[in-house]
PDB file of C-alpha atoms in Angstrom:
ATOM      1  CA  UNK S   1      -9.316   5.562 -28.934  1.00 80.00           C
ATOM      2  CA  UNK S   2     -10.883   2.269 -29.712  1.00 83.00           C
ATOM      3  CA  UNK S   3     -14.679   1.217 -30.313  1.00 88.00           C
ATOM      4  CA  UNK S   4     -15.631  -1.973 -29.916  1.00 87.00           C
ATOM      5  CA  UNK S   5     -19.208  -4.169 -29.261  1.00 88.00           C
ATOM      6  CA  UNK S   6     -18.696  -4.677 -25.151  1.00 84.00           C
ATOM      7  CA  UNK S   7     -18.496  -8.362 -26.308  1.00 86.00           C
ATOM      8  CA  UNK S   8     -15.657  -7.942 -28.445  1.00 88.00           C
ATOM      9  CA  UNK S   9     -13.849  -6.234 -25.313  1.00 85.00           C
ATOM     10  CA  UNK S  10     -14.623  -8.759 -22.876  1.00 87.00           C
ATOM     11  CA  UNK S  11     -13.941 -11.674 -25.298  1.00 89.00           C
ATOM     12  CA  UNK S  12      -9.525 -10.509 -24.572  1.00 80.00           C
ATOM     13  CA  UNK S  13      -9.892  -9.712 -21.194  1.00 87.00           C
ATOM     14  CA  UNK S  14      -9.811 -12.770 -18.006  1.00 85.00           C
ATOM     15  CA  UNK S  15     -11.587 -11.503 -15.008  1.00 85.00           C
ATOM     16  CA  UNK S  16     -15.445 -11.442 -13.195  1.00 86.00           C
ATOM     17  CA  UNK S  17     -18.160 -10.736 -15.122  1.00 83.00           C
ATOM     18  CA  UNK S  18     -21.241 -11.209 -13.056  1.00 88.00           C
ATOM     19  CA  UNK S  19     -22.460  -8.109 -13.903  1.00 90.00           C
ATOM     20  CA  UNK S  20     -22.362  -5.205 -15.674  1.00 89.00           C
ATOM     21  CA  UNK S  21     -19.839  -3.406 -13.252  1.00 89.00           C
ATOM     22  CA  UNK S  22     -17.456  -6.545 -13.265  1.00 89.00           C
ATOM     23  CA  UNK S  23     -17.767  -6.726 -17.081  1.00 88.00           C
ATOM     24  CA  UNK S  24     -16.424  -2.711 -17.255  1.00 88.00           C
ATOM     25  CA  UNK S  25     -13.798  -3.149 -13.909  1.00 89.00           C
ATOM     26  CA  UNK S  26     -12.893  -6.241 -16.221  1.00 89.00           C
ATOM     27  CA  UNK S  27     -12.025  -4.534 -19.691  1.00 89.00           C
ATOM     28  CA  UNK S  28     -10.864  -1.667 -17.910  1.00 89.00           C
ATOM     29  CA  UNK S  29      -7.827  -3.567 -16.300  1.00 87.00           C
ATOM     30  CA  UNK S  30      -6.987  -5.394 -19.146  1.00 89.00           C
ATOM     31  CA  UNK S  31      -6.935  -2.131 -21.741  1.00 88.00           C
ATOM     32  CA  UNK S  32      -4.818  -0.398 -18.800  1.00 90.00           C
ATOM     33  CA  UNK S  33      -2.056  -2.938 -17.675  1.00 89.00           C
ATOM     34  CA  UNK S  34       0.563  -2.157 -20.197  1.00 89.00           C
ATOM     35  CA  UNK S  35      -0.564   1.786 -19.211  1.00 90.00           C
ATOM     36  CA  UNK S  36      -0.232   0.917 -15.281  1.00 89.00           C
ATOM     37  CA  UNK S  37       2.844  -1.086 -15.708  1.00 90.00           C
ATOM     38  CA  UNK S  38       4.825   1.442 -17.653  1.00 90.00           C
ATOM     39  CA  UNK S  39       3.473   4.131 -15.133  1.00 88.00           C
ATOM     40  CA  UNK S  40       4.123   2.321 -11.576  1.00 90.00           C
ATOM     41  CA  UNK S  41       6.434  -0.436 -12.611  1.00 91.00           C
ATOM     42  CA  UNK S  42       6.989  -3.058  -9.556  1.00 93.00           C
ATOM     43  CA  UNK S  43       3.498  -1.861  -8.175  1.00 95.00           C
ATOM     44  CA  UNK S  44       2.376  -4.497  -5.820  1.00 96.00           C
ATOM     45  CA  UNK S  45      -0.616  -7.290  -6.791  1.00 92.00           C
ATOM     46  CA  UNK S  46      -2.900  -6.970  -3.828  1.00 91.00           C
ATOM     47  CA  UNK S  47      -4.855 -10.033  -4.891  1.00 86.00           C
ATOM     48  CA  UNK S  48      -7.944  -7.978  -3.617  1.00 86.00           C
ATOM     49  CA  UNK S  49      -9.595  -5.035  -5.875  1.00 86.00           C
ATOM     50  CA  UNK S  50      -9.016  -2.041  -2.820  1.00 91.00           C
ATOM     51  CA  UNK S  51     -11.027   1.217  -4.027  1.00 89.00           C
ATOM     52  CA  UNK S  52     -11.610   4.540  -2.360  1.00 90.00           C
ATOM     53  CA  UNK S  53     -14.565   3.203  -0.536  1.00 94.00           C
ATOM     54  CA  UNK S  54     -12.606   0.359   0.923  1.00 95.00           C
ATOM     55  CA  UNK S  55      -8.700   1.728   1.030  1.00 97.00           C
ATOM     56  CA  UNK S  56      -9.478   2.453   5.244  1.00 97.00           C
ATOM     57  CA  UNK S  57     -10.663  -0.875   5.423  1.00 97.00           C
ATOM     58  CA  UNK S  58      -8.053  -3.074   3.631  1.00 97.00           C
ATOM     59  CA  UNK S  59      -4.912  -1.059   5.778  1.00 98.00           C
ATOM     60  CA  UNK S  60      -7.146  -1.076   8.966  1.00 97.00           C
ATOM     61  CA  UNK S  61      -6.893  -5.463   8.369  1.00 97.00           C
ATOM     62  CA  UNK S  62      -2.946  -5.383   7.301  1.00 98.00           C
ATOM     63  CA  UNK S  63      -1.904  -3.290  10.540  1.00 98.00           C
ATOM     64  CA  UNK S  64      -4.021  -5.680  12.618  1.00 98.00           C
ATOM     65  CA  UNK S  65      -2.147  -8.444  11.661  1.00 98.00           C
ATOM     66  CA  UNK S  66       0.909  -6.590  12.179  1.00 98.00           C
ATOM     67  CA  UNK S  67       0.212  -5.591  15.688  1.00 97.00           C
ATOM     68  CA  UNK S  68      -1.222  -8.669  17.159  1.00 95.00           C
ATOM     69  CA  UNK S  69       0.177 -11.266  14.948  1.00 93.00           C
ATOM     70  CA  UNK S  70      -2.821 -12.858  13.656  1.00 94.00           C
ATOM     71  CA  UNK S  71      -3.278 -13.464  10.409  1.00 93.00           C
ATOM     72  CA  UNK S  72      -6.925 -12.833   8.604  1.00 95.00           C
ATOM     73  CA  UNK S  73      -7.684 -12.769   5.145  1.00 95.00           C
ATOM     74  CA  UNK S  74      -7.571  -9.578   3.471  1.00 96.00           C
ATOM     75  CA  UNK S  75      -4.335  -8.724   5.720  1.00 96.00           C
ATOM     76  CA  UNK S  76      -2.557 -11.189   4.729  1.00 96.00           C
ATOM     77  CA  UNK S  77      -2.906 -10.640   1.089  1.00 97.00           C
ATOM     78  CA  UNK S  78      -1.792  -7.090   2.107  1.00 97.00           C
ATOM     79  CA  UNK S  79       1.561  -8.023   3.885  1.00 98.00           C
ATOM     80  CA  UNK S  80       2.267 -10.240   1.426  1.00 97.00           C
ATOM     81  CA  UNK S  81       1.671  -8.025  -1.288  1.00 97.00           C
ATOM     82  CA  UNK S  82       4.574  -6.145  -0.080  1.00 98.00           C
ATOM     83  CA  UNK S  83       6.416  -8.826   0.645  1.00 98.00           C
ATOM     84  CA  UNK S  84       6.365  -8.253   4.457  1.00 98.00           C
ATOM     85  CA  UNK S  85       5.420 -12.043   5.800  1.00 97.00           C
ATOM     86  CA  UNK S  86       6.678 -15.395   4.484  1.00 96.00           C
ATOM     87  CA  UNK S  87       5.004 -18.515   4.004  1.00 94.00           C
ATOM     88  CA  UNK S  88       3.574 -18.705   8.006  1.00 94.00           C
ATOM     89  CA  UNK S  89       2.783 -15.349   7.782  1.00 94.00           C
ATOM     90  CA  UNK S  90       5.537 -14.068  10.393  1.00 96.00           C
ATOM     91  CA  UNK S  91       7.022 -10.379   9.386  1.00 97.00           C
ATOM     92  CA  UNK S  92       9.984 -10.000   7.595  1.00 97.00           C
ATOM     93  CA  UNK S  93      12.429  -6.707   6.789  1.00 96.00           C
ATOM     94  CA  UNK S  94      14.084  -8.578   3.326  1.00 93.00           C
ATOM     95  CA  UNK S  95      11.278  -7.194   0.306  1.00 94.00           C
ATOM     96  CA  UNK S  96      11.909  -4.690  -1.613  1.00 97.00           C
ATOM     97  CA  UNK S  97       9.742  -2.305   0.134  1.00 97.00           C
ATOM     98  CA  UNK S  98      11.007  -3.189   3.606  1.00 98.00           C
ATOM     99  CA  UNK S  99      14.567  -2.773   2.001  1.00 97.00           C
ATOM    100  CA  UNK S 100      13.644   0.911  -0.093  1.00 96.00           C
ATOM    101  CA  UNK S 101      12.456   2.071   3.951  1.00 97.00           C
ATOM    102  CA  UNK S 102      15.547   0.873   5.662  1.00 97.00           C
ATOM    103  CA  UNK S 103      18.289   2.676   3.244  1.00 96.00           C
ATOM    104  CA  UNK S 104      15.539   5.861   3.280  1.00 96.00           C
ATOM    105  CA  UNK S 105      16.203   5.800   7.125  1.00 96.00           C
ATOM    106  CA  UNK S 106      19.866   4.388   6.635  1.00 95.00           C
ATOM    107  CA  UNK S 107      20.334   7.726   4.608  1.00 93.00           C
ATOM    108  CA  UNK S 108      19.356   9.836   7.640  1.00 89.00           C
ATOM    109  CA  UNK S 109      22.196   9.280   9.315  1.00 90.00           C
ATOM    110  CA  UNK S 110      20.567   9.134  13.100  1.00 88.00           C
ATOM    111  CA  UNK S 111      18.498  11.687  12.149  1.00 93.00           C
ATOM    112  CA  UNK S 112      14.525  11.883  11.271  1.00 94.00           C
ATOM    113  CA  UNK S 113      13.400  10.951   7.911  1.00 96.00           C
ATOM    114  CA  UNK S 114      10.751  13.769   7.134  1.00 96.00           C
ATOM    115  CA  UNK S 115       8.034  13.343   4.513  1.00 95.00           C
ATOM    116  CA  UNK S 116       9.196  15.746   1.928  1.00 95.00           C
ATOM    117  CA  UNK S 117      11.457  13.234   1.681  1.00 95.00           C
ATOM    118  CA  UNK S 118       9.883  10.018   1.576  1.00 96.00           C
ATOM    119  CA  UNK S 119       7.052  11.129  -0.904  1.00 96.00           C
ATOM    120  CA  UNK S 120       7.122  12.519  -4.395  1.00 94.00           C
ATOM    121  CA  UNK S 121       4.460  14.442  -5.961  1.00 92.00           C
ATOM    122  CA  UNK S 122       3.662  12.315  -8.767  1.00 84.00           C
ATOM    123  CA  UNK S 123       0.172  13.900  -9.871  1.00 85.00           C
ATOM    124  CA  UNK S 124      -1.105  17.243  -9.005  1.00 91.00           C
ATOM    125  CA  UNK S 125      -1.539  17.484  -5.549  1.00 90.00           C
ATOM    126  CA  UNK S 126      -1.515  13.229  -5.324  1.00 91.00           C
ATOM    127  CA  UNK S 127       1.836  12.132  -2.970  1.00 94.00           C
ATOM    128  CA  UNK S 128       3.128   8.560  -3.105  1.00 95.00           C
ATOM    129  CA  UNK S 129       6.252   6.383  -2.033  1.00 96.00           C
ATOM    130  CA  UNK S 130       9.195   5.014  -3.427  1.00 91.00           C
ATOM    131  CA  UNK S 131       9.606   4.038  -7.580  1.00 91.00           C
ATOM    132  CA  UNK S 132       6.368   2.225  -7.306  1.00 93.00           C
ATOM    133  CA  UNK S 133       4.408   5.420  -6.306  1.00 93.00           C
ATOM    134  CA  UNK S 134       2.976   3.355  -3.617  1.00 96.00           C
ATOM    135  CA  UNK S 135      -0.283   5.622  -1.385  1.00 96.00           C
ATOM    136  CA  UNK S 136       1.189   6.868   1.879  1.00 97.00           C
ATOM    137  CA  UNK S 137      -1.111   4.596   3.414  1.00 97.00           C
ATOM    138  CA  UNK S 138       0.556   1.230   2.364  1.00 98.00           C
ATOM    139  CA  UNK S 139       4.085   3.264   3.256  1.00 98.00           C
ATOM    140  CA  UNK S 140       2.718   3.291   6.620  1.00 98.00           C
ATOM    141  CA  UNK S 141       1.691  -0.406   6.781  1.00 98.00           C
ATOM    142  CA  UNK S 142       5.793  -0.921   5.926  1.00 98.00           C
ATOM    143  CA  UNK S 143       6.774   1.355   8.286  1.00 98.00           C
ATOM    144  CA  UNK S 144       4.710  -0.667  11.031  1.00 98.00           C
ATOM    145  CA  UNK S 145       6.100  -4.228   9.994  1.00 98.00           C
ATOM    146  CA  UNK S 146       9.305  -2.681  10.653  1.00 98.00           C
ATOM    147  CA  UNK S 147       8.464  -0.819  13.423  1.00 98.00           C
ATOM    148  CA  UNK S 148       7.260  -4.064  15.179  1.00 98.00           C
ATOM    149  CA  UNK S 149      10.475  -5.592  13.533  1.00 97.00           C
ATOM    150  CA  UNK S 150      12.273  -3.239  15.638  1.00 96.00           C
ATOM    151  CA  UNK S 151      14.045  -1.278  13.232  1.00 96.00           C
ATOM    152  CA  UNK S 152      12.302   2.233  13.254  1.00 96.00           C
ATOM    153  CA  UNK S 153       9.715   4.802  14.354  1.00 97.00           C
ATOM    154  CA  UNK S 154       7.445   6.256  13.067  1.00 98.00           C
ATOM    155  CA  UNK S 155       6.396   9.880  13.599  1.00 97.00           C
ATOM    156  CA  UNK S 156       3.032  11.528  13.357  1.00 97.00           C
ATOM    157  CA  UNK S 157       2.202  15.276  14.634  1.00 96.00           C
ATOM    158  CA  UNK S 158       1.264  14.437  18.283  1.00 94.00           C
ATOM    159  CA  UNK S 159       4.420  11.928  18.121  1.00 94.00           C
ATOM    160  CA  UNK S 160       6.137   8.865  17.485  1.00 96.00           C
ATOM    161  CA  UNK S 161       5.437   5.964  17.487  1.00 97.00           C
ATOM    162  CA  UNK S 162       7.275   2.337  18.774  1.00 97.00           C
ATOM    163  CA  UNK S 163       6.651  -1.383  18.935  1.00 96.00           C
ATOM    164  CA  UNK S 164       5.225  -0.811  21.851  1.00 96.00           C
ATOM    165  CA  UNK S 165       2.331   1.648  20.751  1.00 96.00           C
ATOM    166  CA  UNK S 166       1.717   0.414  17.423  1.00 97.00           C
ATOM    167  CA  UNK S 167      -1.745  -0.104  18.658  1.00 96.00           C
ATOM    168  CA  UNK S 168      -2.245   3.363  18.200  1.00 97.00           C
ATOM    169  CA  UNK S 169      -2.279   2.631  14.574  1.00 97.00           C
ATOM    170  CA  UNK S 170      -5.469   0.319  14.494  1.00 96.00           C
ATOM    171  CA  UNK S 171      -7.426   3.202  15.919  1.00 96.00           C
ATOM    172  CA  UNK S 172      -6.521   6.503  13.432  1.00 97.00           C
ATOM    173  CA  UNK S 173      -8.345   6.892  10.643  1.00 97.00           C
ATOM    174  CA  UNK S 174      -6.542   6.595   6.768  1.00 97.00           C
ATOM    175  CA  UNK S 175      -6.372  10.391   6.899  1.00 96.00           C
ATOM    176  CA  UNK S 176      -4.610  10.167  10.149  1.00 97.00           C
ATOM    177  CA  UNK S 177      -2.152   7.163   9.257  1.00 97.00           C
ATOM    178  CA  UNK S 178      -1.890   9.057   5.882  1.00 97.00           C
ATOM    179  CA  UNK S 179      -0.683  12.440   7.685  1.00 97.00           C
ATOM    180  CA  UNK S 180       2.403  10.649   8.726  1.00 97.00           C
ATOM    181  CA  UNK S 181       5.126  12.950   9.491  1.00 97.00           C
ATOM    182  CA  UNK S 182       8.653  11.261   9.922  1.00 96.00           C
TER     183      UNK S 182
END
């Protein structure tokens, strides 16, 4: 509900502003924190903007580095994001996303975690994970960390998925990864 000159906007906000875009993606996130915050508290900092246009891209780099174990750029800032590598960039179970998964599938007792119950609807017709209403799609990049980790499976209509296949996962697209089942 405020007006302001765009300089008076930018002249409170810290971020790029190359051009006119930056100046706007700029103002934008500093107006909204306190918004965002309140609304998805403990959501992770990715350190990278991810949009729409490169979501695919950004998980397709973090479950790379999961499967083969070499780091690169934008999925490391992923994994550590969610607090799934530590300082050489080998996986770890101990964040607090890694932990929310393990007492989700501790809760099953031996039996199949099933996506009704991992993800809330949130928005109209808009699913997402855990307090932080995290996108299915980083759910499944902690799923594969502990999946490689050894301590689950994760299930998708044609099947499950192991350590051992977690290939798989480099190759489906985000609607794919983002169908998960169980």
């Amino acid at each position: 509900g405020e007006v302001k000159p765009l300089a008076s906007w930018l002249a409170g906000a810290r971020g790029p502003r190359a051009t006119v875009k930056e100046q706007i993606d700029t103002i934008a996130a500093s107006v909204l924190t306190g918004h965002f915050e309140a609304r998805y508290p403990g959501y992770p900092t990715f350190g990278e903007q991810i949009t729409r246009l490169n979501m695919a891209e950004t998980v397709k780099q973090a479950l790379a580095q999961v499967v083969t174990s070499r780091p690169n750029a934008l999925g490391g800032k992923v994994l550590a994001a969610l607090n799934l590598i530590d300082m050489q960039a080998n996986l770890i179970d101990t964040g607090p996303f890694a932990d929310q998964l393990l007492e989700q599938v501790a809760s099953g007792g031996g039996r199949a975690v099933n996506r009704s119950e991992l993800f809330v609807e949130r928005d109209p017709d808009v699913r997402s994970w855990g307090p932080w209403h995290l996108e299915p799609a980083f759910f499944v990049v902690v799923a594969a960390a502990l999946c490689q980790l050894g301590k689950l499976e994760i299930g998708f209509s044609d099947g499950q998925i192991d350590a051992l296949g977690l290939e798989r996962l480099t190759r489906m697209s985000l609607d794919e990864l983002e169908a998960v089942t169980h």
